Amino acid sequence: GAVVSQHPSWVICKSGTSVKIECRSLDFQATTMFWYRQFPKQSLMLMATSNEGSKATYEQGVEKDKFLINHASLTLSTLTVTSAHPEDSSFYICSARDGGKETQYFGPGTRLLVL
Amino acid sequence: AQSVTQLGSHVSVSEGALVLLRCNYSSSVPPYLFWYVQYPNQGLQLLLKYTSAATLVKGINGFEAEFKKSETSFHLTKPSAHMSDAAEYFCAVSDVEGNKLVFGAGTILRVKS
């Protein structure tokens, strides 16, 4: 149980384009989903927290207009990197938490390369 | 604010030897503590968690960790390392609601044959 998937696993795009990453909880309802970014040889940094049906809460320093998060259902959250630039190249990982429980279950990650 | 310090960015052990990965935390509220493992180009897999029950927590793959409040530590151990244990390990702390996981910098474990 507690499986989280992400799609795509790899994406390469041109600078200035937008990229959408999907995060799905496959066998549980995720009332809360989280988006993290991990730069090479660094730890995970929380970007934003999203609750189903509500606006996402962004961490300090994360541009909400650049990283659009939608959590329209209990099993799906999407992260859209708008007008991507090379500095946005990173490993993006989502996690999901079942309401009332403390454990976050992580997806396999999406590697984004912006040329 | 909560924070996590993992001592040693790289740890190398021989196959069959004891594995000890160190984690110290700082938290103004009773913490929940987690150890996750990450294999190359993959997401994080939960190894074990402490949620204010037993201070000695057993996890998957033979790992365990002991919560020591007096030392603000949550070190991860395994009696005998396997080659398959080679990965990066992250210690994390959250509040009691499981929000805002704060991760340590990670420790890369290398297992020598």
PDB file of C-alpha atoms in Angstrom, chain B residues 20-113:
ATOM      1  CA  LEU B  20      25.812   3.666  12.185  1.00  0.00           C
ATOM      2  CA  LEU B  21      24.401   6.825  10.624  1.00  0.00           C
ATOM      3  CA  ARG B  22      24.114   9.786  12.952  1.00  0.00           C
ATOM      4  CA  CYS B  23      21.259  12.236  13.184  1.00  0.00           C
ATOM      5  CA  ASN B  24      20.683  15.050  15.662  1.00  0.00           C
ATOM      6  CA  TYR B  25      17.594  17.205  15.623  1.00  0.00           C
ATOM      7  CA  SER B  26      16.384  20.481  16.996  1.00  0.00           C
ATOM      8  CA  SER B  27      12.709  21.036  17.660  1.00  0.00           C
ATOM      9  CA  SER B  28      10.671  23.315  19.876  1.00  0.00           C
ATOM     10  CA  VAL B  29       7.813  20.832  19.940  1.00  0.00           C
ATOM     11  CA  PRO B  30       7.753  17.072  20.480  1.00  0.00           C
ATOM     12  CA  PRO B  31       9.090  15.817  17.182  1.00  0.00           C
ATOM     13  CA  TYR B  32       8.200  13.077  14.831  1.00  0.00           C
ATOM     14  CA  LEU B  33      11.393  11.642  13.333  1.00  0.00           C
ATOM     15  CA  PHE B  34      11.923   9.685  10.167  1.00  0.00           C
ATOM     16  CA  TRP B  35      14.659   7.921   8.262  1.00  0.00           C
ATOM     17  CA  TYR B  36      14.303   7.630   4.505  1.00  0.00           C
ATOM     18  CA  VAL B  37      16.545   5.890   1.963  1.00  0.00           C
ATOM     19  CA  GLN B  38      17.080   7.101  -1.590  1.00  0.00           C
ATOM     20  CA  TYR B  39      18.580   4.995  -4.345  1.00  0.00           C
ATOM     21  CA  PRO B  40      20.039   6.770  -7.407  1.00  0.00           C
ATOM     22  CA  ASN B  41      17.450   8.591  -9.509  1.00  0.00           C
ATOM     23  CA  GLN B  42      14.608   7.401  -7.313  1.00  0.00           C
ATOM     24  CA  GLY B  43      12.300   8.909  -4.754  1.00  0.00           C
ATOM     25  CA  LEU B  44      12.502   8.316  -1.035  1.00  0.00           C
ATOM     26  CA  GLN B  45      11.478   5.125   0.717  1.00  0.00           C
ATOM     27  CA  LEU B  46      10.482   5.199   4.363  1.00  0.00           C
ATOM     28  CA  LEU B  47      12.774   3.064   6.535  1.00  0.00           C
ATOM     29  CA  LEU B  48      11.270   3.799   9.936  1.00  0.00           C
ATOM     30  CA  LYS B  49       9.638   6.483  12.017  1.00  0.00           C
ATOM     31  CA  TYR B  50       9.378   7.615  15.632  1.00  0.00           C
ATOM     32  CA  THR B  51       6.042   9.032  16.715  1.00  0.00           C
ATOM     33  CA  SER B  52       6.325   9.251  20.516  1.00  0.00           C
ATOM     34  CA  ALA B  53       5.714   5.584  21.213  1.00  0.00           C
ATOM     35  CA  ALA B  54       8.614   3.185  21.832  1.00  0.00           C
ATOM     36  CA  THR B  55      11.985   4.913  21.754  1.00  0.00           C
ATOM     37  CA  LEU B  56      13.625   1.995  19.923  1.00  0.00           C
ATOM     38  CA  VAL B  57      12.092   1.778  16.492  1.00  0.00           C
ATOM     39  CA  LYS B  58      12.541  -1.116  14.125  1.00  0.00           C
ATOM     40  CA  GLY B  59      12.209  -0.588  10.407  1.00  0.00           C
ATOM     41  CA  ILE B  60      12.548  -2.417   7.146  1.00  0.00           C
ATOM     42  CA  ASN B  61      15.641  -4.205   5.868  1.00  0.00           C
ATOM     43  CA  GLY B  62      16.987  -4.807   9.376  1.00  0.00           C
ATOM     44  CA  PHE B  63      17.450  -1.142  10.285  1.00  0.00           C
ATOM     45  CA  GLU B  64      16.552   0.336  13.638  1.00  0.00           C
ATOM     46  CA  ALA B  65      16.896   3.698  15.352  1.00  0.00           C
ATOM     47  CA  GLU B  66      16.750   4.879  18.934  1.00  0.00           C
ATOM     48  CA  PHE B  67      15.202   8.165  20.000  1.00  0.00           C
ATOM     49  CA  LYS B  68      17.229   9.783  22.777  1.00  0.00           C
ATOM     50  CA  LYS B  69      15.591  12.951  23.976  1.00  0.00           C
ATOM     51  CA  SER B  70      18.447  13.892  26.316  1.00  0.00           C
ATOM     52  CA  GLU B  71      20.871  13.774  23.412  1.00  0.00           C
ATOM     53  CA  THR B  72      18.381  15.037  20.784  1.00  0.00           C
ATOM     54  CA  SER B  73      19.536  12.174  18.630  1.00  0.00           C
ATOM     55  CA  PHE B  74      17.937   9.577  16.370  1.00  0.00           C
ATOM     56  CA  HIS B  75      20.830   7.506  15.046  1.00  0.00           C
ATOM     57  CA  LEU B  76      20.210   4.749  12.499  1.00  0.00           C
ATOM     58  CA  THR B  77      21.890   1.375  12.904  1.00  0.00           C
ATOM     59  CA  LYS B  78      22.053  -2.013  11.263  1.00  0.00           C
ATOM     60  CA  PRO B  79      24.080  -4.876  12.754  1.00  0.00           C
ATOM     61  CA  SER B  80      25.417  -6.234   9.462  1.00  0.00           C
ATOM     62  CA  ALA B  81      25.732  -4.251   6.243  1.00  0.00           C
ATOM     63  CA  HIS B  82      24.757  -5.719   2.895  1.00  0.00           C
ATOM     64  CA  MET B  83      25.896  -4.511  -0.494  1.00  0.00           C
ATOM     65  CA  SER B  84      22.288  -3.618  -1.266  1.00  0.00           C
ATOM     66  CA  ASP B  85      22.318  -1.077   1.590  1.00  0.00           C
ATOM     67  CA  ALA B  86      24.505   1.259  -0.448  1.00  0.00           C
ATOM     68  CA  ALA B  87      22.365   4.359  -0.943  1.00  0.00           C
ATOM     69  CA  GLU B  88      21.786   7.809   0.457  1.00  0.00           C
ATOM     70  CA  TYR B  89      20.002   8.093   3.785  1.00  0.00           C
ATOM     71  CA  PHE B  90      18.039  11.090   4.986  1.00  0.00           C
ATOM     72  CA  CYS B  91      16.935  11.867   8.510  1.00  0.00           C
ATOM     73  CA  ALA B  92      13.898  14.136   8.782  1.00  0.00           C
ATOM     74  CA  VAL B  93      11.837  15.830  11.474  1.00  0.00           C
ATOM     75  CA  SER B  94       8.277  17.062  11.378  1.00  0.00           C
ATOM     76  CA  ASP B  95       5.709  18.434  13.756  1.00  0.00           C
ATOM     77  CA  VAL B  96       3.117  16.101  15.220  1.00  0.00           C
ATOM     78  CA  GLU B  97       0.769  16.656  12.303  1.00  0.00           C
ATOM     79  CA  GLY B  98       3.298  15.403   9.784  1.00  0.00           C
ATOM     80  CA  ASN B  99       3.575  18.696   8.010  1.00  0.00           C
ATOM     81  CA  LYS B 100       6.734  20.370   6.821  1.00  0.00           C
ATOM     82  CA  LEU B 101       9.259  17.596   6.810  1.00  0.00           C
ATOM     83  CA  VAL B 102      12.674  19.138   7.356  1.00  0.00           C
ATOM     84  CA  PHE B 103      15.474  16.984   5.995  1.00  0.00           C
ATOM     85  CA  GLY B 104      19.069  16.635   6.928  1.00  0.00           C
ATOM     86  CA  ALA B 105      21.744  16.962   4.261  1.00  0.00           C
ATOM     87  CA  GLY B 106      21.900  13.211   3.759  1.00  0.00           C
ATOM     88  CA  THR B 107      24.564  10.559   4.294  1.00  0.00           C
ATOM     89  CA  ILE B 108      25.831   8.429   1.447  1.00  0.00           C
ATOM     90  CA  LEU B 109      26.522   4.913   2.638  1.00  0.00           C
ATOM     91  CA  ARG B 110      29.129   2.901   0.766  1.00  0.00           C
ATOM     92  CA  VAL B 111      29.460  -0.823   1.430  1.00  0.00           C
ATOM     93  CA  LYS B 112      32.764  -2.428   0.535  1.00  0.00           C
ATOM     94  CA  SER B 113      33.058  -6.090  -0.355  1.00  0.00           C
TER      95      SER B 113
END
